[in-house]
Coordinates of C-alpha atoms in Angstrom, one line a residue:
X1 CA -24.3 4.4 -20.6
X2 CA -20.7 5.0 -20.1
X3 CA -17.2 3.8 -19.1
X4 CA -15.7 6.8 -17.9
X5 CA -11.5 5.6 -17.6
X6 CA -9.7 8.2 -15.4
X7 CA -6.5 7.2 -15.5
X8 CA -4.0 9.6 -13.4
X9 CA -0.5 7.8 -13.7
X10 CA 1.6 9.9 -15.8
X11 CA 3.3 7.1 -17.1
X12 CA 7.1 7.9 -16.2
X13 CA 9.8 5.5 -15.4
X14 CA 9.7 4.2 -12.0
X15 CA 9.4 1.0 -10.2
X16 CA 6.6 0.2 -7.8
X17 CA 3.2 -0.3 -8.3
X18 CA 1.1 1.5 -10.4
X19 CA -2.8 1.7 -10.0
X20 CA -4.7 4.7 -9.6
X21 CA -7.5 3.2 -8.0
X22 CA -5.8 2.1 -4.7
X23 CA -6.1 4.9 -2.5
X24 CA -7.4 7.8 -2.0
X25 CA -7.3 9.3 -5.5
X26 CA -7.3 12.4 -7.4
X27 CA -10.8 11.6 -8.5
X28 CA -11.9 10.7 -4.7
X29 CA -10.3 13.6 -3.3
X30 CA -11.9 16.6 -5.0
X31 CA -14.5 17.4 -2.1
X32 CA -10.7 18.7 -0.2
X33 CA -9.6 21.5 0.5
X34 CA -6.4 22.2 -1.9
X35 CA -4.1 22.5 1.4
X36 CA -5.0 19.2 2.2
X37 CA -4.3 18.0 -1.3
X38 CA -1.3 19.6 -1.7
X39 CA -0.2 17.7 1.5
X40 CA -0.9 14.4 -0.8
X41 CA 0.5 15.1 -3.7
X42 CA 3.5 13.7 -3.8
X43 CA 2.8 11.0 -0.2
X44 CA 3.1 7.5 -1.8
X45 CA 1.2 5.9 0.8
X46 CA -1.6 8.6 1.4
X47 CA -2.1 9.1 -2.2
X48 CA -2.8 6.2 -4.7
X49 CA -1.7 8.3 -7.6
X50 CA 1.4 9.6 -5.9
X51 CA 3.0 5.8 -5.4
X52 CA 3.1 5.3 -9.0
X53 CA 6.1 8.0 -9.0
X54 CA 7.3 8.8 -5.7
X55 CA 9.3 6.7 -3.1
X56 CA 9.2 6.1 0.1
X57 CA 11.8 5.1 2.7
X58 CA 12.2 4.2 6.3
X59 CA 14.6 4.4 8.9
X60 CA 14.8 2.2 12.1
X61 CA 15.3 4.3 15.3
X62 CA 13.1 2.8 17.6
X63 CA 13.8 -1.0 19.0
X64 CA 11.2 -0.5 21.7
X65 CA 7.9 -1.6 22.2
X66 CA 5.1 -0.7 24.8
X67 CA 2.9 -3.0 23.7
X68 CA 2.6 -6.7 22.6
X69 CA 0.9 -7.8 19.4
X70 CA 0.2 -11.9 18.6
X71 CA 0.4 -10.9 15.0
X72 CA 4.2 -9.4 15.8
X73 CA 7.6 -10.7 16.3
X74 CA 10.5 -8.1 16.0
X75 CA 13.6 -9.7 13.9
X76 CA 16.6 -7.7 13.9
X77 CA 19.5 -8.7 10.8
X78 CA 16.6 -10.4 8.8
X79 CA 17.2 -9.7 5.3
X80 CA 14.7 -13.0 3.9
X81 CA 11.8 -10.9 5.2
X82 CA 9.3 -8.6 3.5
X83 CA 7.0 -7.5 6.8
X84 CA 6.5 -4.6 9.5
X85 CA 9.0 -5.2 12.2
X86 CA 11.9 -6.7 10.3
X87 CA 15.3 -4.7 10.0
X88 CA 18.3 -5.8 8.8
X89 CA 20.1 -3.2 11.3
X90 CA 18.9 -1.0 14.0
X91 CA 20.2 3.0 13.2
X92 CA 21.3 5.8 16.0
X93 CA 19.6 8.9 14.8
X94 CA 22.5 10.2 13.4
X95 CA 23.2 7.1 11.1
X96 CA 19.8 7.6 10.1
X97 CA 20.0 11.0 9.1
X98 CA 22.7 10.4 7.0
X99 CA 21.1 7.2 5.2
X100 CA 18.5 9.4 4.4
X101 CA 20.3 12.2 3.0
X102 CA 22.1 9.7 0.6
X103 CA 19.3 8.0 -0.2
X104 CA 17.5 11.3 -1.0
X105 CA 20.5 12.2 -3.3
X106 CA 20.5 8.5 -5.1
X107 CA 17.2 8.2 -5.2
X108 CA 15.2 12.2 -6.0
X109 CA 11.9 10.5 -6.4
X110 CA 12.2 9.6 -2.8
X111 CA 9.8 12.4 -0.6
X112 CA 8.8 10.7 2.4
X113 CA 10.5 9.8 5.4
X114 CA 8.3 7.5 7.9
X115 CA 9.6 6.0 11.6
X116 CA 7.8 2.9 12.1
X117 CA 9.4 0.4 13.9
X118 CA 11.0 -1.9 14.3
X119 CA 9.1 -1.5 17.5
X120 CA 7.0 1.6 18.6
X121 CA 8.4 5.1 17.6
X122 CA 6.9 7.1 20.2
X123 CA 8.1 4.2 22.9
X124 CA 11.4 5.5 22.1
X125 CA 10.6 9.0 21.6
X126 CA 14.4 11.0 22.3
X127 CA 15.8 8.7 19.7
X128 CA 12.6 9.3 17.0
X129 CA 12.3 12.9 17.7
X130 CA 16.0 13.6 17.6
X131 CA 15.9 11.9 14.2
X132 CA 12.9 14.5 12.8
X133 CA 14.3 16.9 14.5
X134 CA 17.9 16.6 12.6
X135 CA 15.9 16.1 9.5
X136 CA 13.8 19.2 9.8
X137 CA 16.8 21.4 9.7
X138 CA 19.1 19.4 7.2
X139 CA 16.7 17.7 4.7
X140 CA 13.7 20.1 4.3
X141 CA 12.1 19.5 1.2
X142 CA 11.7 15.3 3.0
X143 CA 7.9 15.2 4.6
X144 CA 8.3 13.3 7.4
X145 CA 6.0 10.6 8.9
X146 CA 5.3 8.7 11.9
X147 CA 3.6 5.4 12.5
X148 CA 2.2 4.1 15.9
X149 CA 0.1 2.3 18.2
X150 CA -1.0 5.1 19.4
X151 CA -0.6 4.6 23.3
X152 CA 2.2 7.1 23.8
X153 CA 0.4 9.1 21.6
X154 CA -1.4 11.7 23.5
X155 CA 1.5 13.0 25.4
X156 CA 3.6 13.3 22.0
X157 CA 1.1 15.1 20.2
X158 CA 3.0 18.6 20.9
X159 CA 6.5 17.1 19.8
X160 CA 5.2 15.8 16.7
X161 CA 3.4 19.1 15.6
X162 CA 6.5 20.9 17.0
X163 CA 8.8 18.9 14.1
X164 CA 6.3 19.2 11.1
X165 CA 4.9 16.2 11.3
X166 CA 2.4 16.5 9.0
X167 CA 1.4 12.7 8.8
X168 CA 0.4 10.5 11.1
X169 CA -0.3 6.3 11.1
X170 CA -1.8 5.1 14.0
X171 CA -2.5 0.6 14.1
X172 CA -6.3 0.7 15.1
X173 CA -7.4 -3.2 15.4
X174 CA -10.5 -2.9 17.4
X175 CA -12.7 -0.2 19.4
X176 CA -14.0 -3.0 21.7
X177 CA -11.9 -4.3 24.3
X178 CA -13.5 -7.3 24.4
X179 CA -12.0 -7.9 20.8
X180 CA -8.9 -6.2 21.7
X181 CA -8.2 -8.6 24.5
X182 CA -7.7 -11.2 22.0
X183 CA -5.2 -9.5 20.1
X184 CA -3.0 -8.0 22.5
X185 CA -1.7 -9.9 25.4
X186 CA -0.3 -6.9 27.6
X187 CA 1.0 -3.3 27.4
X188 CA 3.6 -1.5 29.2
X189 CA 1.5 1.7 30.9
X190 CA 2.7 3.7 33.9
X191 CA 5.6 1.8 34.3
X192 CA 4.1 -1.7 34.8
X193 CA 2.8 -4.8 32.4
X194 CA -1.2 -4.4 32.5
X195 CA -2.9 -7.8 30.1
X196 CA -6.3 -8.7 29.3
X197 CA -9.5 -6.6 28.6
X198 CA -7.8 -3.6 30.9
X199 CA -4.6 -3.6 28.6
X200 CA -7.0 -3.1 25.7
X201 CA -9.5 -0.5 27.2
X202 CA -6.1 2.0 28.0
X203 CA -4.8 1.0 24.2
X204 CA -8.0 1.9 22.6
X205 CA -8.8 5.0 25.0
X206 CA -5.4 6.4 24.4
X207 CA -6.0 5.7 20.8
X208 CA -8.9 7.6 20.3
X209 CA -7.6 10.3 22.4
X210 CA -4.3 11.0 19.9
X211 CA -6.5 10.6 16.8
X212 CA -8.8 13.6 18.1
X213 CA -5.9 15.5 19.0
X214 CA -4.2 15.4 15.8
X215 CA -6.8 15.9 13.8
X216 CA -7.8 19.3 15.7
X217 CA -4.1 19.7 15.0
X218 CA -5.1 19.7 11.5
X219 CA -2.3 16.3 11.3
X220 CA -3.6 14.0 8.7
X221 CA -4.3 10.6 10.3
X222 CA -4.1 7.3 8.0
X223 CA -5.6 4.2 10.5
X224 CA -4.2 1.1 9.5
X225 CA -5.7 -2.4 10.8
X226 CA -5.2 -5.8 10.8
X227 CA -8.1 -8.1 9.0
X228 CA -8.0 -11.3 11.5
X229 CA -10.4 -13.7 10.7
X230 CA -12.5 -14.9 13.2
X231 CA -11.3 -11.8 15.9
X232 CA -11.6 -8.5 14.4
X233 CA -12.8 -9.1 11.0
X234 CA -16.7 -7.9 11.3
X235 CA -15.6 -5.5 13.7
X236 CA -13.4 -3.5 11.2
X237 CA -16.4 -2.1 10.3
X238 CA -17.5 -0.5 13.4
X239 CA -13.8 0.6 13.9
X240 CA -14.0 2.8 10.0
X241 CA -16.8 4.6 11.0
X242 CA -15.4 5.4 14.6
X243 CA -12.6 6.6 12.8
X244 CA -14.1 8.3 10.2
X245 CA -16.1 10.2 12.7
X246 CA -13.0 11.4 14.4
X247 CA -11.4 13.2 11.7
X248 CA -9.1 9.9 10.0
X249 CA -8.1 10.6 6.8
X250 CA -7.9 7.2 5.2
X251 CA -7.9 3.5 6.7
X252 CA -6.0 0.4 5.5
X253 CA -7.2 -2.8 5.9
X254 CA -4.1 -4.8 5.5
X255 CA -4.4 -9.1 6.0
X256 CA -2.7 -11.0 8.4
X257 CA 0.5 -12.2 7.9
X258 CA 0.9 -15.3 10.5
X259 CA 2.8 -17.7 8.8
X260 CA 4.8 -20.2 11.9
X261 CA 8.2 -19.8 10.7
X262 CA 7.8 -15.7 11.6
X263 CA 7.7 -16.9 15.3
X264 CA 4.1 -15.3 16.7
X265 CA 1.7 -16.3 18.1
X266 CA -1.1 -16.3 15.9
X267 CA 1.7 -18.1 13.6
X268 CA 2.3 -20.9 16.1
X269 CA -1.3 -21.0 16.9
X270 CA -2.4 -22.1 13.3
X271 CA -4.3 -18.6 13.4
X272 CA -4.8 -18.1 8.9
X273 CA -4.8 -15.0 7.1
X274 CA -7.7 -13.5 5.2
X275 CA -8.4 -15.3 1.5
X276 CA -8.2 -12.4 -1.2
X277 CA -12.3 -12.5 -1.5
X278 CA -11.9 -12.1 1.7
X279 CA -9.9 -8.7 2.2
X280 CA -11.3 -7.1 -0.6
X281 CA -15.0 -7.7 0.7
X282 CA -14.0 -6.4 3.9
X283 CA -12.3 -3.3 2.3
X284 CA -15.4 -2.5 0.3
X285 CA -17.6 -3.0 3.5
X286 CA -15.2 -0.4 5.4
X287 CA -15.3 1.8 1.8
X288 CA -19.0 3.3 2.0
X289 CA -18.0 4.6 5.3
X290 CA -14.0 5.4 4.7
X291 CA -11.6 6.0 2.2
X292 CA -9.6 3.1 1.9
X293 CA -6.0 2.6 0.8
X294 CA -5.6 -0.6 -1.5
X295 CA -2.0 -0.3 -2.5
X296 CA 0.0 -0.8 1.0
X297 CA 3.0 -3.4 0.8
X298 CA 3.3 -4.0 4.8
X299 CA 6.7 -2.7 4.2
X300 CA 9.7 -3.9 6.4
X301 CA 10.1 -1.4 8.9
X302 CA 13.8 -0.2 6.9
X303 CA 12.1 -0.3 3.0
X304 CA 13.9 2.2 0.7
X305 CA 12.3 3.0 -2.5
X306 CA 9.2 3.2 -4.6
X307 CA 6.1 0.8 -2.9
X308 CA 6.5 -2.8 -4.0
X309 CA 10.2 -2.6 -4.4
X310 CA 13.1 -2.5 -1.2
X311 CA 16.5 -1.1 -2.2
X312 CA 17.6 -1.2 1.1
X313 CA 20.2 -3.3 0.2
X314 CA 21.8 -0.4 -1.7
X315 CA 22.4 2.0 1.5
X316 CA 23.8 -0.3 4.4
X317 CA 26.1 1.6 6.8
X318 CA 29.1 0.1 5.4
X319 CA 28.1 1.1 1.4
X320 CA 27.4 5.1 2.7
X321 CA 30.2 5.2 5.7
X322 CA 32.4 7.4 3.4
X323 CA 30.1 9.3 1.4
X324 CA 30.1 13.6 1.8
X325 CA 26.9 14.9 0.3
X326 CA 26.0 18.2 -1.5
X327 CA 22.5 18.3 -0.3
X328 CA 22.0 22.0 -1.4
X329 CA 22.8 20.8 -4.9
X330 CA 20.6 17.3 -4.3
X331 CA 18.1 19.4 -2.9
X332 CA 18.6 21.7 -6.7
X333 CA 18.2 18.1 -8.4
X334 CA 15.2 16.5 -6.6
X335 CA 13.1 19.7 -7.4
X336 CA 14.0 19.3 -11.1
X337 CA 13.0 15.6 -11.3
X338 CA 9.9 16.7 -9.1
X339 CA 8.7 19.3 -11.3
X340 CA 9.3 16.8 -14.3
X341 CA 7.0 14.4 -12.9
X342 CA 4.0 17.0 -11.7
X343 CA 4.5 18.1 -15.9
X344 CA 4.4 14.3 -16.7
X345 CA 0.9 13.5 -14.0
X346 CA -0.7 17.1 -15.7
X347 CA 0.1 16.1 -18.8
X348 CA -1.4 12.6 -18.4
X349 CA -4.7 13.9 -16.7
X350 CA -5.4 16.3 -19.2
X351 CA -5.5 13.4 -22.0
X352 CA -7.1 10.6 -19.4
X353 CA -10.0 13.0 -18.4
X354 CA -11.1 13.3 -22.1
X355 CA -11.2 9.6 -22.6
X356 CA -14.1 8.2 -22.4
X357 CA -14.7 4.1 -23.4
X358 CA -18.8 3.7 -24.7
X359 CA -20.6 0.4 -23.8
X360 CA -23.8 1.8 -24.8
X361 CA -23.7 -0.4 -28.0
X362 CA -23.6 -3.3 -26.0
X363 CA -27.1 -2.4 -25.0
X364 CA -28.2 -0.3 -27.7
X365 CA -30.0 -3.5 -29.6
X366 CA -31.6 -5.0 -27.0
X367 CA -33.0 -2.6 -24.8
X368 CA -34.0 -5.1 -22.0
X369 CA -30.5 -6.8 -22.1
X370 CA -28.8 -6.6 -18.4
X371 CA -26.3 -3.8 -17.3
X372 CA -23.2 -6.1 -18.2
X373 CA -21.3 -8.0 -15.2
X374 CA -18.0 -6.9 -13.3
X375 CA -14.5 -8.8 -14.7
X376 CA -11.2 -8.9 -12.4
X377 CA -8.5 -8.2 -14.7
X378 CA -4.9 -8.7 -13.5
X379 CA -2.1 -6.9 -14.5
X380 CA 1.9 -7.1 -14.6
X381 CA 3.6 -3.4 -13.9
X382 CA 6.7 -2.4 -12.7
X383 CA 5.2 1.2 -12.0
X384 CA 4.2 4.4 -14.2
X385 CA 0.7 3.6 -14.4
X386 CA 1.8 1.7 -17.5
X387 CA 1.4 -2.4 -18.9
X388 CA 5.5 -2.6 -18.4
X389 CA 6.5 -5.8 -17.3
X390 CA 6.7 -9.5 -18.6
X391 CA 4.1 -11.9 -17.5
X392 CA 7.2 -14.5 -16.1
X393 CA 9.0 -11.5 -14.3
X394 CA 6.0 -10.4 -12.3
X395 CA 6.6 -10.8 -8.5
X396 CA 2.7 -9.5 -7.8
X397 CA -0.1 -8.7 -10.0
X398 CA -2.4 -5.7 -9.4
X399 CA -6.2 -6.7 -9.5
X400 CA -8.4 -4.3 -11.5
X401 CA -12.7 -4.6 -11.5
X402 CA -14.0 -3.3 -14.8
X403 CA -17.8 -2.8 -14.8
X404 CA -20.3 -0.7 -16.3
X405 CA -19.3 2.3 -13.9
X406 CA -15.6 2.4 -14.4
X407 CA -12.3 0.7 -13.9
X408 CA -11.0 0.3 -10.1
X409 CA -8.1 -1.1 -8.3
X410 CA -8.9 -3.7 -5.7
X411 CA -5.9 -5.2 -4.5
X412 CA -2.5 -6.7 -5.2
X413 CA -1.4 -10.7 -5.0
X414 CA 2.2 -11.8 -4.5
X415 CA 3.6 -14.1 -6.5
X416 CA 6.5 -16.4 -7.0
X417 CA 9.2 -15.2 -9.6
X418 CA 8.5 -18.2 -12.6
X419 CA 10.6 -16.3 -15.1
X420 CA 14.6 -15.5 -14.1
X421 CA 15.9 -15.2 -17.7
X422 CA 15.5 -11.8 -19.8
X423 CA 13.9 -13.3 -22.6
X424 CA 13.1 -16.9 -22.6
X425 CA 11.0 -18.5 -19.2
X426 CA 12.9 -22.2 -17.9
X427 CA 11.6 -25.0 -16.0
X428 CA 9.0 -23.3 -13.6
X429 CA 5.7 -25.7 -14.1
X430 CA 5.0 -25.6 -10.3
X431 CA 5.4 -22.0 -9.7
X432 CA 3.5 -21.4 -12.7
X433 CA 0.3 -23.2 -11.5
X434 CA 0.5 -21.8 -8.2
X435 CA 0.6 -18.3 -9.9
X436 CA -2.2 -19.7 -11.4
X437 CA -4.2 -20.6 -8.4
X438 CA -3.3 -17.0 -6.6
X439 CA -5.1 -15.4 -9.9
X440 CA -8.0 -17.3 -9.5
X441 CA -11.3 -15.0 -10.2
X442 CA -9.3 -13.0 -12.4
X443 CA -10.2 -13.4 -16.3
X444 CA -7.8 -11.6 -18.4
X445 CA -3.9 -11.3 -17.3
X446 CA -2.6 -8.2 -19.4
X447 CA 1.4 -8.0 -19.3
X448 CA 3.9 -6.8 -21.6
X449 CA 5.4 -10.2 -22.6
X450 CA 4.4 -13.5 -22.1
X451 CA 5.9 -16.8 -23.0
X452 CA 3.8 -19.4 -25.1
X453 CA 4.2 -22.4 -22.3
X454 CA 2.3 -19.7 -20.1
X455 CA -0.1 -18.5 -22.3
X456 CA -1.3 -22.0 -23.0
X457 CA -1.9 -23.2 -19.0
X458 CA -3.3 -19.7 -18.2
X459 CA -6.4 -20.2 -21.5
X460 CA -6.4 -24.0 -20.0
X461 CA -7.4 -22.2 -16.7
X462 CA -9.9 -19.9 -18.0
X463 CA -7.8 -17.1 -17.7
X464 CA -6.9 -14.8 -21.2
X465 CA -3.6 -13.6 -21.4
X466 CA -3.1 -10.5 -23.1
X467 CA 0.3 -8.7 -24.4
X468 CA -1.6 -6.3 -26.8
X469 CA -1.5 -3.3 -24.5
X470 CA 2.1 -3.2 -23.5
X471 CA 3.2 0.4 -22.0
X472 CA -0.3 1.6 -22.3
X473 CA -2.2 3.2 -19.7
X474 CA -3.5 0.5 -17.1
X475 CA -7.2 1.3 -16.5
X476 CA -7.2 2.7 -20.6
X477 CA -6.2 -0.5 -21.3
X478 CA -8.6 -2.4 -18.8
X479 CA -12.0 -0.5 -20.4
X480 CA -10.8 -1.4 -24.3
X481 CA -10.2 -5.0 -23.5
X482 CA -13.5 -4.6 -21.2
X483 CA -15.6 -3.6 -24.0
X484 CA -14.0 -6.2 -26.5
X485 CA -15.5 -8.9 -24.2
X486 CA -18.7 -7.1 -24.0
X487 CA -18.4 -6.7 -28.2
X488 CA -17.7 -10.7 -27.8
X489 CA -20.8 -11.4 -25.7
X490 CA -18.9 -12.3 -22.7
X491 CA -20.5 -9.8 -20.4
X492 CA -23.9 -11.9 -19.8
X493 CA -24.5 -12.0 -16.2
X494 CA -25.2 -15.5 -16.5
X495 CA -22.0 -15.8 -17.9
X496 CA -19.8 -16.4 -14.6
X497 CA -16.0 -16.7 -14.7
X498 CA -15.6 -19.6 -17.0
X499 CA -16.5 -17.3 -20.2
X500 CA -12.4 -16.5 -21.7
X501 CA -12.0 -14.5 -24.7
X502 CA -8.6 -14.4 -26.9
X503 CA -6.4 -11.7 -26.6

């Protein structure tokens, strides 16, 4: 038996995160055609390799909304707010245009442009499509990307083709109305409010409609949906393969965020979020029928830079009012840094695919000994596909399963910052158990650097931290310390979570 590690980060300098088994990866996409993976490539949010290197940013057209979500509240100059539907400020097309173009220049990792908010693109459709249309012509080498809920859809689908519009988001919560009722109070259709179970059979049937129209457009679709417990969260299931069957790319099952300080109405109604076990069970449900994307941040709707990181605050109208781009020669530059990081991805593929991590001596002796269990190893990255980042700087830790079969992502968990100083940790007890508590289920915690106060209440909670691997290859890194537990004898089914080893 063997651990095959594929491990497709090329390991250059960038921030975000970095896990090559969060979306739909090299390794999951090889059954496409290569137009379709050239589309990819370099798309940090359709491609799980792609968002260890490439950035992201969007721009906030479209203050409308045709519909009404519980799980939504639109904040406008919110700056203390990482979620879809918060802006700090609301663009004209032409401000946005020019915010992109300097934060294409400042930023050349930067290839996608996406309109998704703060409220529905498409229910403001002169000001989104005069946007892509501006950037078609003056920033070419930008994909451009549109997110929606899909009820203006239909009637749009000739605009969006018409601009290149080459990828598409549409929200998907439920393909029953019944379940749909519960989720959205009204929509705006034909010029008057419609609610209940009607609102929700024109949403879904309009829905349904655009998906099948842009995928005979040959449009790649990504469905994103909202895991509500107790409303949509068995139904997800049904909606993947509906989806899948219609030509959807990839889905993302994304949790609820209802917390009642945002203001909605699943926040005021005590409605809770999915539990991590939760989300992830639900994404492997949805995964034997759809490829799923693990690695989405529920960005704000005006996030600039590489997923998991908002430099927003660097492009403001005010910072970029008197700035005169050479995009021509930007343009010259972002193809050089490109072409550095395809060299850097090649390169790191080529030595990844060869490596191969054997657990067949943990077998070898006792031939009726059991295939050895799954671990959850969590690790601290700052992007690059690399072990980067200090244990007490980590914001989020990305949640690896290591088994028999191989090394994949399964998620991310958000974290308090415990550590503020560049080399020593302070007074941060209570953060540092609550980092604690959101690891729980994860083994081994392999960072960079970590402190020794740390290290000490992480082995006391049956947790191993491990700084032997810094700037090492994630999921390399994952199978060797995977087959040093196995080595250990800490792989025995029987086992369970409270076995540690010492890193």
């Amino acid at each position: 038996m063997e651990l095959k590690v594929i491990a497709e980060a090329a390991g250059a300098p960038g921030g975000g995160c970095a896990s090559s088994g969060c979306g739909a990866g090299g390794d999951k996409l090889a059954h496409l055609p290569e137009a379709i993976r050239a589309k990819i490539n370099n798309h940090p949010c359709f491609s799980e390799d792609a968002h260890h290197h490439y950035a992201r940013m969007h721009v906030a057209v479209a203050p409308a909304c045709n519909i009404q979500c519980h799980y939504c509240n639109r904040k406008y100059d919110c700056s203390n707010e990482s979620r879809p539907g918060v802006v700090s400020e609301v663009l004209t097309p032409d401000q946005a245009v020019k915010k992109v173009i300097a934060v294409a220049a400042a930023i050349p990792q930067m290839t996608v442009l996406g309109i998704a908010g703060p409220g529905d693109p498409l229910a403001n459709p002169q000001r989104t499509l005069e946007t892509f249309r501006q950037l078609s012509e003056k920033a070419p080498d930008i994909k451009l990307c549109v997110s929606t809920n899909g009820l203006a859809l239909p009637e749009l689908v000739d605009e969006i083709c018409k601009h290149n519009i080459e990828h598409v988001t549409i929200t998907i919560n439920c393909v029953d109305p019944d379940v749909g009722a519960k989720i959205y109070p009204w929509i705006f259709w034909n010029n008057r409010r419609v609610t209940g179970r009607k609102a929700a059979e024109i949403l879904i049937a309009q829905q349904q409609k655009g998906l099948e129209m842009l995928v005979a457009r040959g449009v790649l679709v990504k469905v994103n949906s909202v895991l509500i417990p107790g409303v949509n969260a068995e139904h997800l299931k049904e909606v993947s393969r509906v989806v899948k069957a219609k030509g959807a790319f990839l889905h993302n099952v994304m949790p609820l965020i209802a917390e009642p300080e945002h203001g909605t109405f699943f926040g005021l109604m005590g409605q809770r979020g999915p539990t991590n076990d939760e989300l992830s069970a639900l994404q492997d449900a949805c995964a034997g029928d759809m490829a799923m994307m693990r690695h989405c941040r529920q960005c704000r709707a005006d996030a600039v830079g590489m997923l998991g990181e908002d430099r927003g605050d660097e492009f403001t109208l005010d910072k970029i009012a008197e700035q005169e781009v050479d995009y021509a020669a930007a343009m010259a530059r972002r193809a050089e840094v490109h072409a550095a990081i395809e060299a850097s991805r090649t390169a790191q593929r080529r030595q990844s695919s060869e490596t191969f991590v054997s657990i067949a001596s943990l077998t070898r002796r006792r031939p009726a000994r059991p295939e050895p269990r799954p671990v959850l190893m969590a690790v601290a990255s700052t992007g690059g596909g690399v072990i980067n980042q200090h244990f007490g700087h980590a914001r989020e830790f990305l949640v690896y399963e290591a088994s028999a079969n191989d090394v994949r992502f399964v998620g991310h968990r958000k974290v308090d910052l415990y550590c503020s100083g560049d080399e020593t940790c302070g007074d941060g007890e209570s953060v540092l158990a609550k980092t604690i508590r959101v690891l729980d289920g994860c083994e081994v915690v392999l960072c960079s650097r970590i402190g020794y106060e740390p290290w000490g209440q992480l082995e006391a909670a049956g947790i191993a931290p491990n700084g032997e691997h810094a700037m090492e290859p994630i999921e390399d890194a994952i199978a060797v310390v995977y087959r040093e537990m196995g080595e250990a004898g800490l792989l025995e089914p029987a086992a369970g979570a409270t076995q540690r080893m010492s890193a």
